[in-house]
Structures are given as structure tokens and as C-alpha cells.
Coordinates of N, CA and C in Angstrom, one line a residue:
X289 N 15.5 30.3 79.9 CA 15.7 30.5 81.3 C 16.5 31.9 81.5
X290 N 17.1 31.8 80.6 CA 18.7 33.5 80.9 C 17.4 34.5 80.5
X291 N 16.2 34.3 80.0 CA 15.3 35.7 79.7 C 14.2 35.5 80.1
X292 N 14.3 34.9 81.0 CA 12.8 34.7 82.1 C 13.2 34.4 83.6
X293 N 13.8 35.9 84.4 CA 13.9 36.0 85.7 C 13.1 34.6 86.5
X294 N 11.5 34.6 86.5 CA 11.1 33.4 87.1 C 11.5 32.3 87.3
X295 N 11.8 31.8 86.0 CA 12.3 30.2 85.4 C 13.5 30.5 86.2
X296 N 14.4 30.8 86.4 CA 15.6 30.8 87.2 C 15.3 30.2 89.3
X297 N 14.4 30.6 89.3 CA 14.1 30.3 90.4 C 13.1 28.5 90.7
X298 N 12.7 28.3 89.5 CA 12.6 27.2 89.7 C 14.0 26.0 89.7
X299 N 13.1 24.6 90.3 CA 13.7 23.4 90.1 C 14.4 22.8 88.9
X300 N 15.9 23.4 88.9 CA 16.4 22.9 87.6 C 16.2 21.3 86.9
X301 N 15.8 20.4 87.6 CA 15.3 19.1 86.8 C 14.5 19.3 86.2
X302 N 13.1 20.4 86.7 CA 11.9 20.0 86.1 C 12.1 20.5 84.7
X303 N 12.8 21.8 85.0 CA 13.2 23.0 83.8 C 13.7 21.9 82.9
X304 N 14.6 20.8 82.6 CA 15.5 20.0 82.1 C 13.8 19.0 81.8
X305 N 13.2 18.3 82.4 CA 12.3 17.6 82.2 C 11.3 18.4 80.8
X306 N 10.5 19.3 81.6 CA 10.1 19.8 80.0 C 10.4 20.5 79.0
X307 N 12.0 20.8 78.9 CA 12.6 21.3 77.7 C 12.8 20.0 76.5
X308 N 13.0 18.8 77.8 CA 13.2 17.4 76.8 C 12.4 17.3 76.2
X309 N 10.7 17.4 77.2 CA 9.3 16.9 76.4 C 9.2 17.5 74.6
X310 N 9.3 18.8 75.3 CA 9.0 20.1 74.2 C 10.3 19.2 72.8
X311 N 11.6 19.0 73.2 CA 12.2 18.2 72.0 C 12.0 17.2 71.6
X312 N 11.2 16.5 72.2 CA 10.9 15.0 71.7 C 9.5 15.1 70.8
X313 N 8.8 16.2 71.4 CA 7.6 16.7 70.1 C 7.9 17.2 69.2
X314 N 9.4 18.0 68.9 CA 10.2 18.7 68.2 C 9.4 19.9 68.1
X315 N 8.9 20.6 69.0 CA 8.6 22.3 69.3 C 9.6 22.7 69.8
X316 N 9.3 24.0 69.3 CA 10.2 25.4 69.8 C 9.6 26.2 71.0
X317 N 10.6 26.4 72.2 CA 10.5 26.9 72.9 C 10.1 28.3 73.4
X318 N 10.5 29.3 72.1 CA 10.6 30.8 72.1 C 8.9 31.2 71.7
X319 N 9.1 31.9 72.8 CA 7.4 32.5 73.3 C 6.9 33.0 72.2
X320 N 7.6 33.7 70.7 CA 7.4 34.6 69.6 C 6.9 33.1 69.1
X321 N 7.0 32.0 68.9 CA 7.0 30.6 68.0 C 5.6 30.3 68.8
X322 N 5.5 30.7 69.9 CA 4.3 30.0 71.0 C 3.7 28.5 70.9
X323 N 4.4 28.0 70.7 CA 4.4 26.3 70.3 C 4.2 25.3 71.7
X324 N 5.2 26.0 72.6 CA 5.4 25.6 74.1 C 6.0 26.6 75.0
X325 N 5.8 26.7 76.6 CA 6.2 27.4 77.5 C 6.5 26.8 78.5
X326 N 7.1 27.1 79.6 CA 7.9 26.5 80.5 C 7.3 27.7 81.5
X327 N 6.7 26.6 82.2 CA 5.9 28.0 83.5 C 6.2 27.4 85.1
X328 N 6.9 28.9 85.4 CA 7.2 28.6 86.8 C 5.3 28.4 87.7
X329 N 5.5 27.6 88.5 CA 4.4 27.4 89.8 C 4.9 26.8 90.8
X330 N 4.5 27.2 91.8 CA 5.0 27.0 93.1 C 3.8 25.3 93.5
X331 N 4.5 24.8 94.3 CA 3.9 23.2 94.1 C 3.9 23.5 96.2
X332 N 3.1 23.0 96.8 CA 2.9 22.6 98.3 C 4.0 21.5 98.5
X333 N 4.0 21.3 99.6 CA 4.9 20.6 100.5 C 4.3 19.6 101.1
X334 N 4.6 18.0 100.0 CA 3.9 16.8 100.0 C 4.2 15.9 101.7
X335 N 3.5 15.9 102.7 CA 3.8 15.3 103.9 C 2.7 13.7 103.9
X336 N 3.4 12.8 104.7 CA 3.0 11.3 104.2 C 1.5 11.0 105.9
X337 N 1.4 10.6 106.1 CA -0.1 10.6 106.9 C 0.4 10.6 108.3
X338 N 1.7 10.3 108.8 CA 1.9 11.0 109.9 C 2.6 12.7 109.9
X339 N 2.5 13.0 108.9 CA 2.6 14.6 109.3 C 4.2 14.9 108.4
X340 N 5.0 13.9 108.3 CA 6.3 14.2 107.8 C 6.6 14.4 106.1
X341 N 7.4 15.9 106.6 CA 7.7 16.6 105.0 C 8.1 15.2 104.3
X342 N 8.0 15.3 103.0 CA 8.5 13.9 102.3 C 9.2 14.9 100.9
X343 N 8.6 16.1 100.6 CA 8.8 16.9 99.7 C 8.5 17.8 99.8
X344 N 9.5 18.7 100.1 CA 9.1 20.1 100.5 C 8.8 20.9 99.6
X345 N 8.0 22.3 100.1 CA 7.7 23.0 99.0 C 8.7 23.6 97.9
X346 N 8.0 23.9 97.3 CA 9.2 24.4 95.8 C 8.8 25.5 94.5
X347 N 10.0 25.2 93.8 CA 8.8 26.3 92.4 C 9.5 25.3 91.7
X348 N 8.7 24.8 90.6 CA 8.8 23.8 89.8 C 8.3 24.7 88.1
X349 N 9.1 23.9 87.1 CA 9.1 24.6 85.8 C 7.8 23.4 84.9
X350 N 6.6 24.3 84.7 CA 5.4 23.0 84.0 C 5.5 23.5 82.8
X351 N 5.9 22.1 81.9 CA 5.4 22.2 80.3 C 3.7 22.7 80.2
X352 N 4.0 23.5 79.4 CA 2.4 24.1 79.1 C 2.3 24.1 77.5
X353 N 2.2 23.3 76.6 CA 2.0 23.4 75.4 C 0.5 24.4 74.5
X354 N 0.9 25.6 73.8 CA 0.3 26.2 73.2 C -0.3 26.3 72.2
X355 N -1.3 26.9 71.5 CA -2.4 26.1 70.7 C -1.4 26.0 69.1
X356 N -0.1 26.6 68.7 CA 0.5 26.8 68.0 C 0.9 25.6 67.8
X357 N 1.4 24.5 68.8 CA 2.1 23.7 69.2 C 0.9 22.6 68.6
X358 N -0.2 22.8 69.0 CA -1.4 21.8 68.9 C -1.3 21.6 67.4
X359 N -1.9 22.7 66.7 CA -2.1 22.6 65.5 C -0.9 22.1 64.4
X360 N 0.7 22.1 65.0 CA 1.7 21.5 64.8 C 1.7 19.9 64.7
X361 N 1.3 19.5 65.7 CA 1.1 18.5 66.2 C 0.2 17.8 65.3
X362 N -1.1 18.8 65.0 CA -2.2 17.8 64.3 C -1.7 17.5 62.7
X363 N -1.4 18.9 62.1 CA -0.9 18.6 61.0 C 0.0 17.9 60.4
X364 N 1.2 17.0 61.6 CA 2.0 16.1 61.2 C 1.2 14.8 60.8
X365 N 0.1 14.4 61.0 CA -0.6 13.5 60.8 C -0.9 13.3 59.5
X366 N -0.7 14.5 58.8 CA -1.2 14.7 57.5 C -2.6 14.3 57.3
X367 N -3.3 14.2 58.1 CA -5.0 13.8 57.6 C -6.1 14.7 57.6
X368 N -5.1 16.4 57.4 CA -6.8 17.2 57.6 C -6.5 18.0 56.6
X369 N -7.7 18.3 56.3 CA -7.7 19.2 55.6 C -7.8 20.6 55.2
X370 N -8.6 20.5 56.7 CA -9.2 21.9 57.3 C -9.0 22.2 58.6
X371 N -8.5 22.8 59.3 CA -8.1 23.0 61.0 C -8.8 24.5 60.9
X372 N -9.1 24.7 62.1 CA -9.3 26.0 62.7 C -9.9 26.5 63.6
X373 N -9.8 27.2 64.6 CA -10.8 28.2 65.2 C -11.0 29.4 65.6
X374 N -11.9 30.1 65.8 CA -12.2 31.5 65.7 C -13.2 31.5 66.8
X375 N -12.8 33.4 67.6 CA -13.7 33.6 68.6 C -15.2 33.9 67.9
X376 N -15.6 34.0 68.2 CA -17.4 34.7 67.5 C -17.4 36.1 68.8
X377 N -18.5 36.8 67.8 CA -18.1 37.8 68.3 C -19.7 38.3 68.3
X378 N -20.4 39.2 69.2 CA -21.9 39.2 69.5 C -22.3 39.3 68.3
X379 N -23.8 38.9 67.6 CA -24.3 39.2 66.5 C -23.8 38.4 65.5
X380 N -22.7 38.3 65.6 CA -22.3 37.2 64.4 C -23.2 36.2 64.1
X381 N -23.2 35.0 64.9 CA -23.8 34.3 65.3 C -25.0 33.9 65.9
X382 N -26.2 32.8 65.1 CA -27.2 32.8 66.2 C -27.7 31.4 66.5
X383 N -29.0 30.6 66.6 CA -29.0 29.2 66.4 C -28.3 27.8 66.5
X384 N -27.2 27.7 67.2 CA -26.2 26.8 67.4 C -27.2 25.3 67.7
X385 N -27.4 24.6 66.4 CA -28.1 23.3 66.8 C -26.4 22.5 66.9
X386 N -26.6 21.9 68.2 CA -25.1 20.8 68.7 C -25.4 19.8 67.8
X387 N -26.7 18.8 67.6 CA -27.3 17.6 66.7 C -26.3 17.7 65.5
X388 N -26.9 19.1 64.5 CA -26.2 19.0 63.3 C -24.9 20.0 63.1
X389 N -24.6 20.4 64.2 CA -23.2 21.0 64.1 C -23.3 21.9 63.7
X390 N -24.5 23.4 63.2 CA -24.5 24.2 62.0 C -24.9 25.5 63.2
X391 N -25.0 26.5 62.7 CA -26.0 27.7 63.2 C -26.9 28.1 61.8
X392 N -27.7 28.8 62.3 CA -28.8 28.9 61.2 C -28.5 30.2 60.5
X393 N -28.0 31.3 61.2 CA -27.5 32.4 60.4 C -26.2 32.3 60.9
X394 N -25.0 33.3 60.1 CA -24.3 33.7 60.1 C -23.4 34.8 59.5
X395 N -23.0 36.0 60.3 CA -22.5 37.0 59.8 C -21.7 37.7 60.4
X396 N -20.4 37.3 59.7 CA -19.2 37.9 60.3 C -18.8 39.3 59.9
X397 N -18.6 39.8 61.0 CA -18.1 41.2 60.8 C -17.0 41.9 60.2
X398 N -16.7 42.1 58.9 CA -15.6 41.7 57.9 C -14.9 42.9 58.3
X399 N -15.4 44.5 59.0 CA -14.4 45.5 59.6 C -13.7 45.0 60.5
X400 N -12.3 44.5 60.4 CA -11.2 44.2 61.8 C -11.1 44.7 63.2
X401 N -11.5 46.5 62.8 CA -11.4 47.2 63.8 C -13.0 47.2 65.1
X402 N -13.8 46.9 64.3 CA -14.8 47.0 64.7 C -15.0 45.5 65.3
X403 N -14.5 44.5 64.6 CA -14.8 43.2 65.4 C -13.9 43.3 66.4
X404 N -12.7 43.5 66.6 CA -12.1 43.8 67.7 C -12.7 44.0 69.0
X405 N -13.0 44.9 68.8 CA -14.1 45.7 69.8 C -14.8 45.1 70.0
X406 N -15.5 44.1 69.7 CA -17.0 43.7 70.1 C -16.7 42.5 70.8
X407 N -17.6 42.4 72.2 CA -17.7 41.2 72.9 C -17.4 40.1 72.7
X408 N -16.4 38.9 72.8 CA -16.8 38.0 72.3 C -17.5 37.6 73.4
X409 N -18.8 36.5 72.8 CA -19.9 35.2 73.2 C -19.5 34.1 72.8
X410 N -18.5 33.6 72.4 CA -18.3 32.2 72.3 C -17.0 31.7 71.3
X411 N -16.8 30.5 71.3 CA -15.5 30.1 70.4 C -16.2 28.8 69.4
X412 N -15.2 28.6 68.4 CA -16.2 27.7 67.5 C -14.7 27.0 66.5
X413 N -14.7 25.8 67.0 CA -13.7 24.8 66.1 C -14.2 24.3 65.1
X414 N -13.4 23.8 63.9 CA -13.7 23.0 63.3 C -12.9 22.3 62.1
X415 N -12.8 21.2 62.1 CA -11.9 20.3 61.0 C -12.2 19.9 60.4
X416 N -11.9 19.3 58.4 CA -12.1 18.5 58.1 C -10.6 17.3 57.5
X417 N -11.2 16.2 57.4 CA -10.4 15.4 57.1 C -10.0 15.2 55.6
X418 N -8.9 14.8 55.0 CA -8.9 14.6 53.9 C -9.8 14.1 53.2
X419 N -10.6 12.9 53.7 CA -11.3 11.6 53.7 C -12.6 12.3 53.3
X420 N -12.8 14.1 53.7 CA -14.3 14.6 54.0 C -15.3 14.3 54.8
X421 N -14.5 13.9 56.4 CA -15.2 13.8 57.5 C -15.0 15.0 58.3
X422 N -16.0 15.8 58.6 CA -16.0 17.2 59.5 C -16.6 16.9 60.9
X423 N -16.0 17.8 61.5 CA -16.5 18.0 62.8 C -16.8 19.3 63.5
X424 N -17.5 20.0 64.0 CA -17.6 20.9 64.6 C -17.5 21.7 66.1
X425 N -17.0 22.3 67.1 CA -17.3 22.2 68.4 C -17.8 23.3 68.5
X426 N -19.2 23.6 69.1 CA -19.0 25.2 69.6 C -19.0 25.6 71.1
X427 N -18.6 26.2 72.1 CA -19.1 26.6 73.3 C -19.1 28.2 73.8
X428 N -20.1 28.1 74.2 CA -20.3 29.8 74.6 C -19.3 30.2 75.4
X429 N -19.4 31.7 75.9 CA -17.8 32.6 76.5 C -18.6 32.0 78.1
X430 N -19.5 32.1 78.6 CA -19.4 31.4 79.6 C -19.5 29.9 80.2
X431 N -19.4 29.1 79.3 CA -19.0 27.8 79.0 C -17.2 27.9 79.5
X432 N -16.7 28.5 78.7 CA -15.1 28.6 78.5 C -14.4 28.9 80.3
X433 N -15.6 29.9 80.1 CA -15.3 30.8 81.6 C -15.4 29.8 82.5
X434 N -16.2 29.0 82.6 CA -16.5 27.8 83.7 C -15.6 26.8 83.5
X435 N -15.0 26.1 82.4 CA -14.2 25.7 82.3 C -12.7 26.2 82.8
X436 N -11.8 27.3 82.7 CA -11.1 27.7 83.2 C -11.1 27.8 84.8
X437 N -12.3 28.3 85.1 CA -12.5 28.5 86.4 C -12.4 27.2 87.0
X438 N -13.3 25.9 87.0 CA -12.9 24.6 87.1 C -11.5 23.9 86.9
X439 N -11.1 24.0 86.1 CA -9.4 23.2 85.6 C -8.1 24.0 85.7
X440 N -8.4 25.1 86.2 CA -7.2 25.7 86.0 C -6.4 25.9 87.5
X441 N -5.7 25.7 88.3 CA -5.4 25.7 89.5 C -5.2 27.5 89.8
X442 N -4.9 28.0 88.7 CA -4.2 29.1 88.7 C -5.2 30.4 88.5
X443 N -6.2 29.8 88.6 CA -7.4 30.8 87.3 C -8.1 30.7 88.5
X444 N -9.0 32.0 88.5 CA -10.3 32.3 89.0 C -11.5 33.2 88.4
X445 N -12.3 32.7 88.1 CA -13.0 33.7 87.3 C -13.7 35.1 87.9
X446 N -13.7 34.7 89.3 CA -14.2 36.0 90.6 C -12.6 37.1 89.9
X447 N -11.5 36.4 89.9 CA -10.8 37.2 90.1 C -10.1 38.5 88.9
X448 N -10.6 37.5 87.8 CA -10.3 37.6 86.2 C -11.3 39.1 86.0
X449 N -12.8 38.9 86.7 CA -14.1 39.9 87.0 C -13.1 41.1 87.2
X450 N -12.6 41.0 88.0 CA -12.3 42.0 89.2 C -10.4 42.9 88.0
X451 N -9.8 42.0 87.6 CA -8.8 42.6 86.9 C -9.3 43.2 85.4
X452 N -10.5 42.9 84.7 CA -11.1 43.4 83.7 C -11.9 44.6 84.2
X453 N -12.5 44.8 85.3 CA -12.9 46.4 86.1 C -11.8 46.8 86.4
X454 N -10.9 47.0 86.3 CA -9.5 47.6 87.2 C -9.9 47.8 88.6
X455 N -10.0 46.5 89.3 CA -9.8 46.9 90.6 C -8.5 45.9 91.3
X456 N -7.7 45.9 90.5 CA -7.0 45.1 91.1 C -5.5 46.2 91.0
X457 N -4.7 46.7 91.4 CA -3.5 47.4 91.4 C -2.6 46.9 90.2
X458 N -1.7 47.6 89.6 CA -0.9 47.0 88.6 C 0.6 46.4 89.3
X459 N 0.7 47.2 90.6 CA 1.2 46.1 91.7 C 1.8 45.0 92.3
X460 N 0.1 44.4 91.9 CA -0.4 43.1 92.4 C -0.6 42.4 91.3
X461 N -0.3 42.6 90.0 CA -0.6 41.9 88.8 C 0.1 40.5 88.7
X462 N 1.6 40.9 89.5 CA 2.4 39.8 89.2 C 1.9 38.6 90.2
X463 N 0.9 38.4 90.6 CA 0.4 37.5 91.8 C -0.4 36.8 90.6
X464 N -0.6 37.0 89.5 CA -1.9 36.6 88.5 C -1.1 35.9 87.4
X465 N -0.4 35.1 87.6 CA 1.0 34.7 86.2 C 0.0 33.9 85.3
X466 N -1.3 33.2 85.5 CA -2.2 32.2 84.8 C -2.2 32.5 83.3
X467 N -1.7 31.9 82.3 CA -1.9 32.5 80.8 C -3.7 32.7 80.7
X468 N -4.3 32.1 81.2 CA -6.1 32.8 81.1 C -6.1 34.1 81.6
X469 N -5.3 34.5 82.5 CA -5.2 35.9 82.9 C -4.5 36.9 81.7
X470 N -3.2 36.2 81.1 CA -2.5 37.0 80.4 C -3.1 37.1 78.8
X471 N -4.0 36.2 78.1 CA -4.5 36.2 77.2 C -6.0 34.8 76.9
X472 N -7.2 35.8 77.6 CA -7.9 34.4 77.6 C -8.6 34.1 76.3
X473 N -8.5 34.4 74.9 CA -8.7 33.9 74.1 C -8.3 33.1 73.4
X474 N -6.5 33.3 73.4 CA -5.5 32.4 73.3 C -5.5 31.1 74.3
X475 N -5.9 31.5 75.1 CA -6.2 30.0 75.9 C -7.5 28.9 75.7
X476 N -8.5 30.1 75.1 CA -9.6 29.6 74.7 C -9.3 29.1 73.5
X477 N -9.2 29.2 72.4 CA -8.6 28.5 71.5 C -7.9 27.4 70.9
X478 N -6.6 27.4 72.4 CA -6.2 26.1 72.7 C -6.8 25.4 72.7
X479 N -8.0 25.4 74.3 CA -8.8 24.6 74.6 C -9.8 24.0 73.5
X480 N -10.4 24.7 72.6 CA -11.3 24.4 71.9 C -10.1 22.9 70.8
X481 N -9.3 23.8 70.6 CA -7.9 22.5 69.5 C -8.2 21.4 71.1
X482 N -7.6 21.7 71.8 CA -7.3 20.1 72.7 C -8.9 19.3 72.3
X483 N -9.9 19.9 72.7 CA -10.5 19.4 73.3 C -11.4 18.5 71.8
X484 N -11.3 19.2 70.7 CA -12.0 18.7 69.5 C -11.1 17.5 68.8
X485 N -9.4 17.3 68.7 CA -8.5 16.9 68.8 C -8.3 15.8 69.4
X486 N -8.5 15.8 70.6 CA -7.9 15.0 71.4 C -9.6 13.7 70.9
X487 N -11.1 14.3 71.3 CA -12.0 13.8 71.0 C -12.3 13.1 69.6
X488 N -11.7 14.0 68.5 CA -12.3 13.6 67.2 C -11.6 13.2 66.2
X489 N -10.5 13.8 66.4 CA -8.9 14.0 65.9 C -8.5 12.5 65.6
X490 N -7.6 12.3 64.5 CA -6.4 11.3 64.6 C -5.1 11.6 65.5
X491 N -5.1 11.2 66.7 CA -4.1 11.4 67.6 C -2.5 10.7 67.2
X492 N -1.5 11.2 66.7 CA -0.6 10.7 66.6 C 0.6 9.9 67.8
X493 N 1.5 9.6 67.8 CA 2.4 9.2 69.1 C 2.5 10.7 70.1
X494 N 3.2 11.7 69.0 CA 3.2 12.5 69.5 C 2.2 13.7 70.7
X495 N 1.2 13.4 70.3 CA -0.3 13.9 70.9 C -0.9 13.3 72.2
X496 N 0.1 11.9 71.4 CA -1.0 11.1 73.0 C 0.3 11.4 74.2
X497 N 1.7 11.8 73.7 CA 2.5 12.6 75.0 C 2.3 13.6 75.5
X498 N 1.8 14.2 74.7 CA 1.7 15.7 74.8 C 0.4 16.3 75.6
X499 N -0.7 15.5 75.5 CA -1.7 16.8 76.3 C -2.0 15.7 77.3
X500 N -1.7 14.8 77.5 CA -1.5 14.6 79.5 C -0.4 15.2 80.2
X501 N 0.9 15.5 79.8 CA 1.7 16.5 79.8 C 0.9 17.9 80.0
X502 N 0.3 18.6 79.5 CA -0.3 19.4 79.1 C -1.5 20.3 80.7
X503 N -0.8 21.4 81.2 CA -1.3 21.6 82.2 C -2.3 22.6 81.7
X504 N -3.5 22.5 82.2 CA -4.7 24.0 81.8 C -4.3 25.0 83.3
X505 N -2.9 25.6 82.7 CA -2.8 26.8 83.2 C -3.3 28.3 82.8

């Protein structure tokens, strides 16, 4: 909170609510650890069906748990043996059969600088278990995009368009606080861990607190 002007302006309970959560999963706070975040959002002003405030508006502090935090989370389980995901990048990639989990070529671009640069088209998880049960997820960049755009209260993908052309002022940036806005591959990433995890995963105590907690900001 003392190094994040925002968080100060929020509701000191909530701030105290998910600093607990983040302790009781035993993650680290500090944005460098990226395990978990504490994100100011302004919440509406809940009125009951004749019209009367019951809760007025606010800025409230949401646990947002980070894909650092995920893969923390899974490995306490001790049952994998393999975790990971990676963006794909054009050309890499081609034939994605969903049935058998595979693509039919594949060629990663082993210059850093050069994959950098190139488009990513899609994200691609996968784990195996000690046991040698694997699983696969892949979804395309506009799969992800649709996804964000749908779940995210904070996210717009019209708007996301518009800040990747620079037409939005550097101004007006701070109106855009959505971690999809501030790094959407890191959010993509996430998503791909929640989502293969949560579906395919050994969910420990811990996991099953954590990503209903867990806001797609």
C-alpha cells in the first residue's frame, strides 16, 4: 500500500481481506514475486428495489492472483511433472487436432530476438503428471481476445485495438489500469494455467480458495 498511491484510496477492509487470502495460500505480495496483486476498482453503489443506497459507491482492493502464484500453487501438490506454457508465435505452429492434443508440424523459432517480434496467434499449455498422464490446451490469440473481452469487467478488446494503434493519449492511459491492458500475454498465460488446472489438474485445498477468489482482471 505505502508504494502504490491507488491502493491507498481504497477500502481499508478489503485491502486487509486480500492480503489475508494471499497469506493463507502463503504468496508473496511484491509485484517483482508476481504471485499476487491487490488491485484497486471502483465498485457501483448497491440500491435495494425501492431505490435506497444500501452501499454506496467505493474503491475497493481485489485479490488478483498471478500466473506465478498458479504454478506455485500447482506444484505444492507434488503430482506434476511437467507444467508449462508458451505463446506460439506465427509459423511456428500449424494443424492443431483438439481430439489428439498434438499439431502436426512444429517449429520454434530458436532466435529470441526475432521471435520477439513476431505476432503471436495463439497460447498452448501443457502438463504431465508424475503418474504419465498429459494433458494439452491450445487456443488461438483471438480465442484469448474473446475471452478477455467477455470476463473481464475492465477489458475491452474495441479499446485494447485502439491503444496498440496509438490512438489513445498517454494522458488517458491511467483510465485503462486492466492487467490485459498492462501485459496481455501475462494474462494470457494465466488464463491458459487457470483454465487447464482448474479442469484437469489435481486441485489442492489451496486452489479450490484461490481461483473463485480470483478476479479475470
Amino acid at each position: 500500500v505505502a508504494v502504490n498511491p491507488a491502493l491507498q484510496e481504497c477500502n481499508p477492509g478489503t485491502i486487509l481481506a486480500g492480503a489475508l487470502l494471499g497469506e493463507s495460500l502463503l504468496l508473496q505480495p511484491s509485484p517483482q514475486l508476481g504471485q499476487f496483486y491487490l488491485v484497486p476498482f471502483k465498485s457501483k453503489a448497491k440500491r435495494d428495489r425501492q431505490g435506497n443506497v444500501i452501499e454506496p459507491a467505493s474503491v475497493k482492493a481485489q485479490f488478483v492472483l498471478g500466473y506465478k502464484g498458479y504454478i506455485q500453487l500447482a506444484l505444492r501438490t507434488g503430482q506434476y511433472k511437467r507444467l508449462n506454457v508458451l505463446e506460439v508465435k506465427a509459423g511456428e505452429l500449424s494443424g492443431w487436432d483438439p481430439f489428439e492434443e498434438r499439431f502436426h508440424e512444429m517449429h520454434f523459432i530458436e532466435d529470441f530476438e526475432k521471435r520477439a517480434a513476431m505476432p503471436t496467434v495463439g497460447y498452448i499449455a501443457h502438463f504431465e503428471y508424475i503418474n504419465g498422464f498429459e494433458k494439452t490446451l491450445y487456443w488461438t490469440a483471438d480465442q484469448m481476445m474473446a475471452h478477455a473481452d467477455k470476463y473481464s469487467a475492465a477489458f475491452s478488446a474495441e479499446m485494447y485495438e485502439k491503444i496498440q494503434n496509438g490512438e489513445v493519449p498517454e494522458k488517458d492511459m491511467w483510465r485503462y489500469s486492466s492487467f490485459w491492458y498492462k501485459n496481455f500475454d501475462e494474462m494470457a498465460i494465466k488464463t491458459m494455467l487457470r483454465h487447464i488446472i482448474s479442469k484437469w489438474g489435481p486441485v489442492s485445498i489451496e486452489m479450490e480458495k484461490a481461483i473463485p477468489a480470483d478476479r479475470e482482471e
